[in-house]
Coordinates of C-alpha atoms and ligand atoms in Angstrom, one line a residue:
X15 CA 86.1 103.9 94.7
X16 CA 88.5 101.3 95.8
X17 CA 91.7 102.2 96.7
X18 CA 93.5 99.8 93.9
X19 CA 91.2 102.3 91.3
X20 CA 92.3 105.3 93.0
X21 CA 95.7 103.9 92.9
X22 CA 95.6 103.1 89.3
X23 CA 94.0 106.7 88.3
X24 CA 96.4 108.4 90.3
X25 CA 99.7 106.9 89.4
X26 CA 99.5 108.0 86.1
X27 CA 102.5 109.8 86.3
X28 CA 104.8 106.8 87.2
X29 CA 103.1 104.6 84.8
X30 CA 103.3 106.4 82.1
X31 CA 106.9 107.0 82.4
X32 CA 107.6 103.3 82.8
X33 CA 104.3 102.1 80.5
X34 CA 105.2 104.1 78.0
X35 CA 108.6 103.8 77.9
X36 CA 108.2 99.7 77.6
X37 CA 105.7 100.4 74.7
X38 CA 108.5 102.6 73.2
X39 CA 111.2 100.1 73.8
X40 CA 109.6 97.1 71.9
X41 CA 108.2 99.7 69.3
X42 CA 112.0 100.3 68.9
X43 CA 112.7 97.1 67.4
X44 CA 115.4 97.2 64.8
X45 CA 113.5 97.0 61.3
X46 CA 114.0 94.3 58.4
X47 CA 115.9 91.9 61.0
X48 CA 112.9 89.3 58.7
X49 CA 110.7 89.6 56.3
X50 CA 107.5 90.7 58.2
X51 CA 104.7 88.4 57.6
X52 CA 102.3 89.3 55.3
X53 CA 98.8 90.6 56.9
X54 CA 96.4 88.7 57.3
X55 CA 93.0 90.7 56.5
X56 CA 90.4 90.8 59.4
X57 CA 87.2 89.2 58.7
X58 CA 84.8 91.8 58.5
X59 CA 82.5 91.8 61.4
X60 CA 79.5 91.2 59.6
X61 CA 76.6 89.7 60.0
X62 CA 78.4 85.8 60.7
X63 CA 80.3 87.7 63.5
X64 CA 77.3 88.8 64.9
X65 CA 75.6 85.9 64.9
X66 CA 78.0 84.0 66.2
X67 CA 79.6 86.1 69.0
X68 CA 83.0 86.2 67.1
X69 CA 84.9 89.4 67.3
X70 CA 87.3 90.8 64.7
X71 CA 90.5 89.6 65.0
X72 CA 92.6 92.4 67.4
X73 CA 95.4 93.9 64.9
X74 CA 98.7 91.8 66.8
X75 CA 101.0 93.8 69.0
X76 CA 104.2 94.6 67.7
X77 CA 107.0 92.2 69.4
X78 CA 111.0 92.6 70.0
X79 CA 113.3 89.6 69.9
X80 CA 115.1 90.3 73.6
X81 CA 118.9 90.8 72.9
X82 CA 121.4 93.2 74.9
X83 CA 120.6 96.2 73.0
X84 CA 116.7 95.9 74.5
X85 CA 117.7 95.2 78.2
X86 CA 120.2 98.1 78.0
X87 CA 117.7 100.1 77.0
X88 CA 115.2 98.7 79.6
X89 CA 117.6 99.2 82.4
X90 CA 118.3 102.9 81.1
X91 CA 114.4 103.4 81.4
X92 CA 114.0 101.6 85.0
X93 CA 116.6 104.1 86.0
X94 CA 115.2 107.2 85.0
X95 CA 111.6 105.7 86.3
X96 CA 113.8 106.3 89.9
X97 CA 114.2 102.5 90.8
X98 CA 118.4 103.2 91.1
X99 CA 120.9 101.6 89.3
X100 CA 121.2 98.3 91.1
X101 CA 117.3 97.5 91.1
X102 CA 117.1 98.0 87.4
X103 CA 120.0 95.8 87.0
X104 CA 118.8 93.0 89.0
X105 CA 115.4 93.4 87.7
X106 CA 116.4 93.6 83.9
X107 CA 118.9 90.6 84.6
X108 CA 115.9 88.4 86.1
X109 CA 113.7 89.2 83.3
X110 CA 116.5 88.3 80.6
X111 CA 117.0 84.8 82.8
X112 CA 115.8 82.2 79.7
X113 CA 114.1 84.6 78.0
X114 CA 116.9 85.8 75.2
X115 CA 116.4 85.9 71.8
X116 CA 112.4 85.4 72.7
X117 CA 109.9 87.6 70.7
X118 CA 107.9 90.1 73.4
X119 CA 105.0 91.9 73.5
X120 CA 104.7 95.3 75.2
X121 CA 102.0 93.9 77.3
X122 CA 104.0 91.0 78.3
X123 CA 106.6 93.0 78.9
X124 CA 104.8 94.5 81.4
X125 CA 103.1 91.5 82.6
X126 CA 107.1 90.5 83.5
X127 CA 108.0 93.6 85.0
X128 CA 105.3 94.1 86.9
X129 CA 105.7 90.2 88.6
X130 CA 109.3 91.1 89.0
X131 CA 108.6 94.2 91.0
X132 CA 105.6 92.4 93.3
X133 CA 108.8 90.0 94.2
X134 CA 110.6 93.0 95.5
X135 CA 107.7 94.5 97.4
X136 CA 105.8 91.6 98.3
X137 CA 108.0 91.0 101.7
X138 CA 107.7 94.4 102.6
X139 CA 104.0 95.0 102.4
X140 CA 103.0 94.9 105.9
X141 CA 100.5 97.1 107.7
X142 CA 101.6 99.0 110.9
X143 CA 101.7 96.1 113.4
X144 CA 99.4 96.8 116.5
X145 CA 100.6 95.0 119.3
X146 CA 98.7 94.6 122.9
X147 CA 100.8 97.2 124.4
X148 CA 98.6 100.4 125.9
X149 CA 99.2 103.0 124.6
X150 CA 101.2 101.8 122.1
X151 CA 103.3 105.0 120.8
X152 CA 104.1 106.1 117.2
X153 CA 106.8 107.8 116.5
X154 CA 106.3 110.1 113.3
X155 CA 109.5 111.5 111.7
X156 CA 110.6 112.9 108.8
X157 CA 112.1 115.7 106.5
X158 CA 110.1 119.0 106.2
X159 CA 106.5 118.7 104.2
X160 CA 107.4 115.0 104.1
X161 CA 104.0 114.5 104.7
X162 CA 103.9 113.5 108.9
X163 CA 101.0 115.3 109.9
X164 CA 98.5 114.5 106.9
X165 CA 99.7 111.1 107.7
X166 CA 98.8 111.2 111.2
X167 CA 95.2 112.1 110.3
X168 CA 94.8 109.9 108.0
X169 CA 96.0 106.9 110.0
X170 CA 94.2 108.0 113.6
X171 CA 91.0 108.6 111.2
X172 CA 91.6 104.8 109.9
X173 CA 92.5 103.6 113.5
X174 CA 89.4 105.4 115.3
X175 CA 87.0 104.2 112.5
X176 CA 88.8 100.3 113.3
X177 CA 87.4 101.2 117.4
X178 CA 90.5 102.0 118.5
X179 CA 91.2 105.0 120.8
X180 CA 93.5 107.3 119.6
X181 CA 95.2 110.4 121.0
X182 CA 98.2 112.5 118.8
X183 CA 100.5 114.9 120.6
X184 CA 101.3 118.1 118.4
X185 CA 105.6 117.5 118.5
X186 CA 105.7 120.2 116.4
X187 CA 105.9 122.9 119.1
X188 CA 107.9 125.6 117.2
X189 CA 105.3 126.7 114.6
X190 CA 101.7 127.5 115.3
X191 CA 100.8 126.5 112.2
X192 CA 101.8 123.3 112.8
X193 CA 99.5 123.2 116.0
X194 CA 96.9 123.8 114.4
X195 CA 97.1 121.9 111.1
X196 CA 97.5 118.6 113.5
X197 CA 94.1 120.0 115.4
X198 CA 91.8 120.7 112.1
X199 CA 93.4 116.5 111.4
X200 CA 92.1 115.7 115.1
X201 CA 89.0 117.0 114.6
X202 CA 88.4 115.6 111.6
X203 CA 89.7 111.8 112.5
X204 CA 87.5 112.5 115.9
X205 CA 90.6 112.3 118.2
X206 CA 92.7 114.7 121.0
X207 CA 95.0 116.7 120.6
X208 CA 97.6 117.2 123.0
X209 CA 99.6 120.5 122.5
X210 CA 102.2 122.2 124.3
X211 CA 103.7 126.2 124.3
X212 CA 105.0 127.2 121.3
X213 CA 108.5 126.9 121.7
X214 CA 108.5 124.5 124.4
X215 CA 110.6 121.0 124.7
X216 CA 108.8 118.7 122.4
X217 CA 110.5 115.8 124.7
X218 CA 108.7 116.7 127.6
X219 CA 105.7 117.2 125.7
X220 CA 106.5 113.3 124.4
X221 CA 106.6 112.1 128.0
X222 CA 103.4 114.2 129.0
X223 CA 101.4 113.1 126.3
X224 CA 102.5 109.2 127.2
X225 CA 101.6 109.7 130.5
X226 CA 98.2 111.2 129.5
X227 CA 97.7 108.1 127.5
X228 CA 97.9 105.7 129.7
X229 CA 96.1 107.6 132.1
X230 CA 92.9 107.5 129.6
X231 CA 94.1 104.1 129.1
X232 CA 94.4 105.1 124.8
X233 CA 95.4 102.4 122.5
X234 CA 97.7 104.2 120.3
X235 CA 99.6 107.6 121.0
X236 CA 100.7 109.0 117.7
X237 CA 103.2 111.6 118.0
X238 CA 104.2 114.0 115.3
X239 CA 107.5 115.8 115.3
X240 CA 108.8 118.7 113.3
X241 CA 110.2 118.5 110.0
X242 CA 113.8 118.0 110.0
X243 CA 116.6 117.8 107.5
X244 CA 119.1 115.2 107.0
X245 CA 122.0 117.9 107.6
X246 CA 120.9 120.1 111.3
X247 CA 122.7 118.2 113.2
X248 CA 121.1 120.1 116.0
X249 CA 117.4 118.8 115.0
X250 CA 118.8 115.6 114.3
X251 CA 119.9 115.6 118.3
X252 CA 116.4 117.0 119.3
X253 CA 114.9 113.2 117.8
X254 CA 117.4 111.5 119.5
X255 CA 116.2 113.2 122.8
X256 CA 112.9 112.4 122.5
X257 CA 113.6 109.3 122.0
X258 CA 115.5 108.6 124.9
X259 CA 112.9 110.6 126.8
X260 CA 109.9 108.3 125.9
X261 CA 112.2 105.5 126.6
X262 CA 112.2 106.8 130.1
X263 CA 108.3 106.2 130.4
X264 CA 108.4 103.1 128.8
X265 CA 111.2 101.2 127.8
X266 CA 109.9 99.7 124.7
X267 CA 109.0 102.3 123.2
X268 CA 108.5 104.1 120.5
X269 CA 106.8 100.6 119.4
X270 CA 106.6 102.1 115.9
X271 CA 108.9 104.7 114.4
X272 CA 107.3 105.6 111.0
X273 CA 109.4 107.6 109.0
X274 CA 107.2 109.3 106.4
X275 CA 108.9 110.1 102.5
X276 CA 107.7 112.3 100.1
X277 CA 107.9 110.3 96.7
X278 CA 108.3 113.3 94.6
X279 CA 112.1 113.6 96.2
X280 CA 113.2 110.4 94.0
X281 CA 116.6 109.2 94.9
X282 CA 117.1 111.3 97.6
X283 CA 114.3 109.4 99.9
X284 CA 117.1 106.5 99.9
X285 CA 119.3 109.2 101.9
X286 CA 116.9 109.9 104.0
X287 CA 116.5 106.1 105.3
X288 CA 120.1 106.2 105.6
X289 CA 119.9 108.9 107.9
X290 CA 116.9 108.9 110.1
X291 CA 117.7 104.8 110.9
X292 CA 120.7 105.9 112.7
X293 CA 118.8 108.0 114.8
X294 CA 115.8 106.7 115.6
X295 CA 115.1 103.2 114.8
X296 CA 113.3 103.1 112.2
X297 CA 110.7 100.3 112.0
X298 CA 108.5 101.4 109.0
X299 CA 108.0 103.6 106.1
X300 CA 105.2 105.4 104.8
X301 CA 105.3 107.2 101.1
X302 CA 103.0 110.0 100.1
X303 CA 102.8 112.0 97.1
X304 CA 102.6 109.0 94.5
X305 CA 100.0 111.0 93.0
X306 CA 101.2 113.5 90.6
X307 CA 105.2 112.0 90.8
X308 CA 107.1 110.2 88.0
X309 CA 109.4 109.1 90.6
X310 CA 107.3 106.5 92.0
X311 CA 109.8 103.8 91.0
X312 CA 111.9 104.9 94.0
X313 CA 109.4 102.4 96.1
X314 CA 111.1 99.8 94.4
X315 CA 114.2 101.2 95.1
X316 CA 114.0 101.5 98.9
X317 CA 112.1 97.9 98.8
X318 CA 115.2 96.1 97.1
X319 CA 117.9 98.3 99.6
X320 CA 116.3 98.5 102.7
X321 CA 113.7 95.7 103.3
X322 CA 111.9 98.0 105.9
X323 CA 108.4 97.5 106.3
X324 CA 105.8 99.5 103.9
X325 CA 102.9 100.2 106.1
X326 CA 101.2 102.4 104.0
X327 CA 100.9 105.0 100.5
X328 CA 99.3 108.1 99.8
X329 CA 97.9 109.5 96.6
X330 CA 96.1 112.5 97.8
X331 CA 95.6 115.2 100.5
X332 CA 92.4 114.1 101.3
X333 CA 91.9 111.6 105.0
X334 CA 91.0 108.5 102.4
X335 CA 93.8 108.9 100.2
X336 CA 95.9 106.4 102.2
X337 CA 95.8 103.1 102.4
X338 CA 97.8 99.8 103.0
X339 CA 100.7 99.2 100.9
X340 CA 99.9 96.2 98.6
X341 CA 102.7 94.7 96.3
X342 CA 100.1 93.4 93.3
X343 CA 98.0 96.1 93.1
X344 CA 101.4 99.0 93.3
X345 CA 103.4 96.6 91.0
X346 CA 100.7 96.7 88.2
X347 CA 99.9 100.2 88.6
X348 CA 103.5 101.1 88.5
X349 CA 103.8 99.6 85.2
X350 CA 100.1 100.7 83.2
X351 CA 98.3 97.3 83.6
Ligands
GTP605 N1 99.2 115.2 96.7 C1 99.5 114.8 97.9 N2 99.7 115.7 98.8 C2 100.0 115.3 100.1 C3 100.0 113.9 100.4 N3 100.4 113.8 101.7 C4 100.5 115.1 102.2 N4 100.3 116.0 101.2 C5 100.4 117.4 101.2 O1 101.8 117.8 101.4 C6 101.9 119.0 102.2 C7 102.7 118.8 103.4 O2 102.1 117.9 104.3 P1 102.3 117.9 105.8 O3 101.5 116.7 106.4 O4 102.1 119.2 106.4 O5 103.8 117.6 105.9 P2 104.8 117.5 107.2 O6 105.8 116.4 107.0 O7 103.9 117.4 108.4 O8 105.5 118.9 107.1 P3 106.3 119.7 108.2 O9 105.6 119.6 109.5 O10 106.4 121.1 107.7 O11 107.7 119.1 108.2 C8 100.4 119.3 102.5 O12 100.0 120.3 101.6 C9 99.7 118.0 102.4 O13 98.3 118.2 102.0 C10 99.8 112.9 99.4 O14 99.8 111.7 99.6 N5 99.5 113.4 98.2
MG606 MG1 103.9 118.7 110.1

């Protein structure tokens, strides 16, 4: 199945909410504004029609002149499809720009939206840059059951399968679960595992794991951390330090720091950027979850505020269910084409 299929079955949530709520606005349109025209009957699809290829005539879609009233009402549905207030306001107002007072369809209401939103995400739709760099490190960060470690598995799976040689180091050190979650992922994906004592100092496992690395002369070194929330201060300080202890090793790096957001959070993932980039320097985001969410719109969101990098989506738990982030294919999803 390609991923844009997968994509499109899966996002049903999100395009509904915004597919349907399109289809409801133009459906809305005041009545008796003008005499509707009177119907034209189909031509039976007899045996002419069969003969000559022609089908019958498709009943027409219903259409709404665009005023005020319908782009307050399709901003008010952008924002509860979580694209925050100023992206629906920019996109409704881009949409309205020539088009007032001109008769819509659903479907090209949607055709609109959908190229409005690809503008948004189309600069940030960039894969996780590999650079020449051995190993070159990943930094994985996030808030708790963000998604990190599925992440990890998925991407060192997709990295080994491109011939690259992989290694993660477990960051998590203070649950066992956590340990071994990352090594039934490593196994899987056909990559080490470097682990450390429960409890231990994930910084010094960082700098072990980096010296590993380039000892075995890896390509990438992905390395997983614990979940954290926005508000410990004191986990917050624990990123910092392993930052500044990989730096030690190598001074550029972390060449990557992905941090990984959990779509179903909504508005809250923009928080979450605001946070983590003043820790760690953010320099990409992956979203999972955008299966099973109506709050997928918040992609859009963080593309219009943030402009950070989109390396990758995931719709499911399984090692293919993540791919490359691309604007056309999410854009159209997002809205039911
Ligand atoms: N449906 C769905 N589930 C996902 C996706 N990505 C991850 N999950 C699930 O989300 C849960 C948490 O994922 P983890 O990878 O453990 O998250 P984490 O950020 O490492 O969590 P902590 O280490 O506890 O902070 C797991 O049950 C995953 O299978 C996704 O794209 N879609
Ligand atoms: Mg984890």
């Amino acid at each position: 199945m390609s991923f844009f299929t997968k994509l499109r079955d899966r996002l049903t949530r999100s395009s509904a909410k915004i597919g349907e709520g399109l289809d409801g606005i133009v459906e809305a349109a005041p009545q008796a504004a003008e005499p509707a025209p009177a119907p034209v009957p189909a031509p039976a699809p007899g045996l002419v029609g069969r003969l000559f290829g022609t089908t019958p005539a498709k009943p027409e879609e219903p259409r709404r002149a665009l005023d005020d009233e319908m782009l307050e009402e399709l901003e008010d549905m952008l924002v509860q499809a979580d694209l925050g207030v100023d992206t629906a306001l920019r996109v409704t107002a881009n949409i309205a720009e020539g088009r007032m007072g001109r008769r819509l369809s659903s479907t090209e209401l949607k055709e609109l939206l959908a190229a409005e939103i690809a503008r948004i995400m189309t600069p940030v739709a960039r894969p996780l840059p590999l650079y020449p760099k051995k190993p070159q490190v990943v930094l994985v960060v996030g808030v708790n059951g963000a998604g990190k470690t599925t992440t990890i598995g998925k991407l060192a799976s997709q990295f080994r399968a491109a011939g690259k040689s992989v290694m993660i180091a477990a960051g998590d050190t203070f649950r066992a679960a956590a340990v071994e979650q990352l090594q039934i992922w490593g196994q899987r994906a056909g990559v080490p595992v470097m682990v450390a004592a429960q409890g231990s100092d994930p910084a010094s496992l960082a700098f072990d794991a980096m010296s590993r690395a380039e000892s075995e002369g890896a390509d990438l070194l992905m390395i997983d951390t614990a979940g954290r929330l926005q508000n410990r201060q004191d986990l917050m300080e624990e990123l910092a330090k392993i930052v500044r202890v990989i730096r030690k090793k190598d001074p550029t790096a972390p060449h990557n720091t992905l941090l990984v957001l959990d779509a179903t959070t909504g508005q809250n993932a923009l928080n979450q950027v605001e946070t983590f980039r003043q820790l760690a320097d953010v320099s990409g985001l992956v979203m999972t979850k955008l299966d099973g969410t109506a709050r997928g719109g918040v992609l859009v969101a963080l593309a219009d505020r943030f402009g950070l990098p989109i390396h990758a989506i995931g719709v499911g738990e399984q090692i293919d269910d993540l791919d490359a982030f691309d604007a056309d294919d999410f854009a159209r999803a997002l809205v039911g084409l």
